CSV table of C-alpha atoms in Angstrom, one decimal:
chain,number,residue,atom,x,y,z
A,1,MET,CA,87.7,88.4,96.0
A,2,GLU,CA,87.5,92.1,95.0
A,3,MET,CA,84.6,93.5,93.0
A,4,ASN,CA,86.3,94.3,89.8
A,5,VAL,CA,88.2,91.1,89.8
A,6,THR,CA,84.9,89.3,90.0
A,7,ARG,CA,83.6,91.4,87.2
A,8,ARG,CA,86.5,90.6,85.0
A,9,THR,CA,86.1,86.9,85.7
A,10,VAL,CA,82.4,87.2,84.8
A,11,LEU,CA,83.2,88.9,81.5
A,12,ARG,CA,85.9,86.4,80.9
A,13,GLY,CA,83.5,83.6,81.8
A,14,ALA,CA,81.0,84.9,79.3
A,15,GLY,CA,83.8,83.6,77.2
A,16,SER,CA,83.9,84.8,73.6
A,17,LEU,CA,84.2,88.3,72.5
A,18,GLY,CA,80.9,87.5,70.7
A,19,ALA,CA,79.1,87.3,74.0
A,20,LEU,CA,80.5,90.6,75.1
A,21,SER,CA,79.7,92.3,71.8
A,22,ALA,CA,76.2,91.0,71.9
A,23,LEU,CA,75.9,92.7,75.3
A,24,ILE,CA,77.3,95.9,73.8
A,25,MET,CA,74.9,95.7,70.9
A,26,ALA,CA,72.0,95.0,73.2
A,27,GLY,CA,72.9,98.3,74.8
A,28,VAL,CA,73.5,96.6,78.2
A,29,LEU,CA,77.2,97.7,78.2
A,30,LYS,CA,78.5,100.8,76.5
A,31,PRO,CA,81.9,100.1,75.0
A,32,THR,CA,83.6,102.9,77.1
A,33,ALA,CA,81.9,101.7,80.2
A,34,ALA,CA,83.1,98.2,79.6
A,35,TYR,CA,86.7,99.5,79.2
A,36,ALA,CA,86.7,102.0,82.0
A,37,ALA,CA,85.2,99.8,84.6
A,38,GLU,CA,87.8,97.1,83.9
A,39,TRP,CA,90.8,99.3,84.9
A,40,ASN,CA,92.3,97.5,87.8
A,41,LYS,CA,92.5,100.5,90.2
A,42,ALA,CA,93.8,98.4,93.2
A,43,ALA,CA,96.7,97.1,91.2
A,44,PHE,CA,97.7,100.2,89.4
A,45,GLU,CA,97.4,102.6,92.3
A,46,ALA,CA,99.3,100.3,94.7
A,47,LYS,CA,102.4,102.1,96.0
A,48,ASP,CA,104.6,99.0,96.2
A,49,THR,CA,105.2,95.9,94.3
A,50,ALA,CA,103.6,93.6,96.8
A,51,GLY,CA,100.4,95.7,96.6
A,52,ALA,CA,100.4,95.6,92.8
A,53,LEU,CA,100.9,91.9,92.8
A,54,LYS,CA,98.1,91.4,95.2
A,55,GLY,CA,95.9,93.6,93.0
A,56,LEU,CA,96.7,91.4,90.0
A,57,GLY,CA,95.8,88.3,92.1
A,58,ALA,CA,99.4,87.1,91.9
A,59,ALA,CA,100.0,86.3,95.5
A,60,THR,CA,102.5,83.6,94.7
A,61,THR,CA,104.8,83.6,91.8
A,62,ALA,CA,107.6,81.3,90.5
A,63,ASP,CA,110.7,82.4,88.7
A,64,SER,CA,110.8,81.1,85.1
A,65,ASN,CA,113.5,80.9,82.5
A,66,ASP,CA,110.9,80.7,79.8
A,67,LEU,CA,109.9,84.3,80.5
A,68,MET,CA,112.3,86.6,78.8
A,69,LEU,CA,112.7,90.2,79.9
A,70,LYS,CA,114.8,92.5,77.6
A,71,VAL,CA,115.7,95.8,79.1
A,72,PRO,CA,118.8,98.0,78.8
A,73,ASP,CA,121.5,97.6,81.5
A,74,ILE,CA,121.8,101.4,81.7
A,75,ALA,CA,119.1,103.8,80.8
A,76,GLU,CA,120.4,107.3,80.1
A,77,ASN,CA,116.9,108.7,80.0
A,78,GLY,CA,114.6,107.4,82.6
A,79,ALA,CA,111.6,108.9,80.8
A,80,VAL,CA,111.8,106.4,77.9
A,81,VAL,CA,113.1,103.0,78.8
A,82,PRO,CA,112.4,100.3,76.1
A,83,VAL,CA,111.2,97.0,77.4
A,84,ASP,CA,110.5,93.7,75.6
A,85,VAL,CA,108.8,90.7,77.3
A,86,VAL,CA,108.4,87.4,75.6
A,87,SER,CA,106.9,84.4,77.3
A,88,LYS,CA,107.6,80.9,76.0
A,89,ILE,CA,105.4,79.4,78.8
A,90,PRO,CA,102.6,77.5,77.2
A,91,ASN,CA,99.1,79.1,77.4
A,92,THR,CA,100.4,82.4,78.6
A,93,SER,CA,97.3,84.5,78.7
A,94,SER,CA,98.5,87.7,80.2
A,95,ILE,CA,101.8,89.7,80.8
A,96,ALA,CA,102.2,92.5,83.3
A,97,ILE,CA,105.2,94.8,83.7
A,98,LEU,CA,106.3,96.5,86.9
A,99,VAL,CA,109.1,98.9,87.9
A,100,GLU,CA,109.7,98.2,91.6
A,101,LYS,CA,110.8,101.7,92.7
A,102,ASN,CA,108.3,103.8,90.8
A,103,PRO,CA,105.7,105.5,92.9
A,104,GLN,CA,103.1,103.3,91.3
A,105,PRO,CA,105.1,100.1,90.2
A,106,LEU,CA,102.6,98.5,87.9
A,107,CYS,CA,103.1,99.9,84.4
A,108,ALA,CA,100.9,97.8,82.2
A,109,GLN,CA,99.1,94.6,81.8
A,110,PHE,CA,98.1,92.9,78.6
A,111,ASP,CA,95.7,90.0,78.0
A,112,PHE,CA,96.1,88.0,74.9
A,113,ALA,CA,93.4,86.3,72.7
A,114,ASN,CA,92.7,85.1,69.2
A,115,GLY,CA,96.3,84.4,68.1
A,116,ALA,CA,98.1,87.2,69.9
A,117,VAL,CA,101.6,86.0,70.8
A,118,ALA,CA,102.8,86.5,74.3
A,119,ASP,CA,105.4,89.0,73.1
A,120,VAL,CA,105.0,92.7,73.9
A,121,SER,CA,107.2,95.7,73.8
A,122,ALA,CA,106.6,99.1,75.5
A,123,ARG,CA,108.4,102.1,76.8
A,124,LEU,CA,108.4,102.8,80.5
A,125,LYS,CA,109.2,105.7,82.8
A,126,MET,CA,111.7,105.0,85.5
A,127,GLY,CA,112.2,107.5,88.4
A,128,GLN,CA,115.5,105.8,89.5
A,129,THR,CA,117.6,102.7,89.3
A,130,SER,CA,115.3,99.8,89.9
A,131,LEU,CA,114.4,96.2,89.2
A,132,VAL,CA,112.0,95.8,86.3
A,133,LYS,CA,109.7,92.8,86.8
A,134,ALA,CA,107.7,90.9,84.2
A,135,ILE,CA,104.8,88.7,85.4
A,136,ALA,CA,103.2,86.1,83.1
A,137,LYS,CA,100.0,84.3,83.8
A,138,ALA,CA,99.6,80.9,82.3
A,139,ASP,CA,96.9,78.3,83.3
A,140,GLY,CA,96.1,80.3,86.4
A,141,LYS,CA,99.7,80.4,87.7
A,142,PHE,CA,102.0,83.4,87.8
A,143,TYR,CA,105.7,83.4,86.7
A,144,THR,CA,108.2,86.2,87.0
A,145,ALA,CA,111.5,87.4,85.6
A,146,GLN,CA,113.3,90.5,86.7
A,147,LYS,CA,116.3,92.6,85.8
A,148,GLU,CA,117.9,95.7,87.1
A,149,VAL,CA,118.1,98.9,85.0
A,150,LYS,CA,120.5,101.6,86.1
A,151,VAL,CA,119.1,105.0,85.5
A,152,THR,CA,121.8,107.7,85.1
A,153,VAL,CA,121.0,111.2,86.1
A,154,GLY,CA,121.9,114.0,83.8
A,155,GLY,CA,122.1,111.9,80.7
A,156,CYS,CA,125.9,111.8,80.6
A,157,GLY,CA,126.0,108.0,80.4
A,158,GLY,CA,128.2,107.9,83.5
B,1,MET,CA,90.7,115.4,70.5
B,2,ALA,CA,93.9,113.6,70.8
B,3,ASP,CA,96.4,113.2,68.0
B,4,PRO,CA,95.9,110.3,65.6
B,5,MET,CA,97.9,107.1,66.4
B,6,LYS,CA,100.5,105.8,64.1
B,7,ILE,CA,99.8,102.1,63.5
B,8,ARG,CA,102.0,99.8,61.5
B,9,ALA,CA,101.2,96.2,60.9
B,10,GLN,CA,103.4,94.0,58.8
B,11,MET,CA,103.5,90.2,58.2
B,12,LYS,CA,106.8,88.6,59.2
B,13,GLY,CA,106.4,84.9,58.2
B,14,ASP,CA,103.0,83.8,59.7
B,15,VAL,CA,103.0,86.5,62.4
B,16,ALA,CA,101.8,90.0,62.0
B,17,GLU,CA,103.9,92.6,63.9
B,18,VAL,CA,101.8,95.5,65.1
B,19,ARG,CA,103.5,98.7,66.3
B,20,ILE,CA,101.5,101.5,67.7
B,21,LEU,CA,102.5,105.0,68.6
B,22,MET,CA,99.9,106.9,70.7
B,23,GLY,CA,100.1,110.7,71.1
B,24,HIS,CA,99.4,111.3,74.8
B,25,ALA,CA,101.0,113.4,77.6
B,26,MET,CA,100.8,110.5,80.1
B,27,GLU,CA,101.0,112.9,83.0
B,28,THR,CA,101.7,111.0,86.2
B,29,GLY,CA,100.2,113.3,88.8
B,30,GLN,CA,103.5,113.4,90.5
B,31,ARG,CA,105.0,116.4,88.8
B,32,LYS,CA,104.7,120.0,89.9
B,33,ASP,CA,104.5,123.0,87.7
B,34,ALA,CA,106.7,126.2,88.0
B,35,ALA,CA,104.3,127.5,90.7
B,36,GLY,CA,104.7,124.4,92.7
B,37,LYS,CA,101.2,123.1,92.0
B,38,THR,CA,100.8,119.4,91.3
B,39,ILE,CA,99.9,118.7,87.6
B,40,PRO,CA,96.9,116.4,87.7
B,41,ALA,CA,97.3,112.9,86.4
B,42,HIS,CA,96.2,112.4,82.8
B,43,PHE,CA,97.0,109.1,81.3
B,44,ILE,CA,95.7,106.3,79.1
B,45,GLN,CA,94.1,103.5,81.2
B,46,SER,CA,92.8,101.0,78.7
B,47,MET,CA,93.6,100.0,75.2
B,48,THR,CA,92.5,97.3,72.8
B,49,VAL,CA,93.8,95.9,69.5
B,50,GLU,CA,91.6,94.1,67.0
B,51,VAL,CA,92.9,92.3,64.0
B,52,GLY,CA,90.5,91.0,61.3
B,53,GLY,CA,87.5,91.8,63.5
B,54,LYS,CA,88.8,89.8,66.5
B,55,LYS,CA,90.1,91.3,69.7
B,56,VAL,CA,93.7,90.2,70.2
B,57,ILE,CA,95.0,92.5,72.9
B,58,ASP,CA,93.2,93.8,76.0
B,59,GLY,CA,95.6,96.1,77.8
B,60,GLN,CA,95.5,98.2,81.0
B,61,ILE,CA,98.0,100.9,81.5
B,62,GLY,CA,99.3,102.9,84.5
B,63,THR,CA,101.2,106.1,84.9
B,64,SER,CA,104.6,104.4,84.5
B,65,VAL,CA,104.3,104.2,80.8
B,66,SER,CA,106.3,106.8,78.9
B,67,ARG,CA,104.9,109.9,77.3
B,68,ASN,CA,103.6,109.2,73.7
B,69,PRO,CA,103.5,105.4,74.4
B,70,VAL,CA,104.8,102.9,71.9
B,71,PHE,CA,103.7,99.3,72.0
B,72,GLY,CA,104.6,96.3,69.9
B,73,PHE,CA,102.5,93.2,69.6
B,74,LYS,CA,102.6,90.0,67.5
B,75,VAL,CA,99.6,88.2,66.2
B,76,LYS,CA,99.5,84.8,64.6
B,77,GLY,CA,96.9,83.8,62.0
B,78,ALA,CA,96.6,87.3,60.6
B,79,LYS,CA,96.9,87.9,56.8
B,80,VAL,CA,97.7,90.8,54.5
B,81,GLY,CA,94.8,93.2,54.2
B,82,ASP,CA,93.3,92.4,57.7
B,83,LYS,CA,92.0,95.5,59.3
B,84,VAL,CA,93.8,96.5,62.5
B,85,VAL,CA,91.7,98.7,64.9
B,86,VAL,CA,93.4,100.2,68.0
B,87,SER,CA,91.4,102.1,70.6
B,88,TRP,CA,92.4,103.7,73.9
B,89,VAL,CA,90.5,105.5,76.7
B,90,ASP,CA,92.2,107.7,79.3
B,91,ASN,CA,91.4,108.6,82.9
B,92,LYS,CA,89.5,111.7,81.8
B,93,GLY,CA,87.3,109.7,79.5
B,94,ASP,CA,89.0,111.0,76.3
B,95,LYS,CA,89.3,108.3,73.7
B,96,ARG,CA,90.6,107.6,70.3
B,97,THR,CA,90.2,104.8,67.7
B,98,ASP,CA,92.4,104.5,64.6
B,99,GLU,CA,92.8,101.8,61.9
B,100,ALA,CA,95.4,100.4,59.6
B,101,ALA,CA,95.7,97.4,57.4
B,102,VAL,CA,98.2,94.5,57.7
B,103,ALA,CA,100.8,94.9,55.0
């Protein structure tokens, strides 16, 4: 297991936000240090989807109809592609979004806590027509949904 | 210092809908300027959302998120008046925290 994954698990294992804030107050962890160190460099800097999934710890994934990915069929402007991901899978704790053909496929990963619903929207950059993939984590298992978005060049809607 | 975020949080039934607009260049490190020099990457890496004093979203972001990122989240158990605190940190260590209240 990689270092920062271990560290995340440790922080997670500390459980409540309370435990973490206690550490912050005790001056053991500065807030920015806690954030910055958590950035999953291996996953975000991976050059392909397989590498990004490995970085996320999602070696095996299953397709799921309870994971809904809403993206436009055609994006006229690849610089701003709206995406909505909703997971109806019970106990979804995290959602990640990837654009397969981007130089660095992993776009974002969100962890949910304290009543946050597994429902996120964001805007992505897409270099070219590609599959967009959503990965949901629930009870330690990973689920995927994917859809192709056509990116038109020149913005003529062709 | 980066521009302030725009944060809107509104109750829809028993769920608070939180929408956030961050002002950030989100430079990928892939683009080149007119002289052919690569523009260094500059992008938000981490963000958190707290509602009513509890962290609800812990997010990590890469370069594939659009310029001036917009995010939407939904939070159960929030109520009108709850404080919404959003923070981000980018790869150069710049950071910003802004607040709003659930309406």
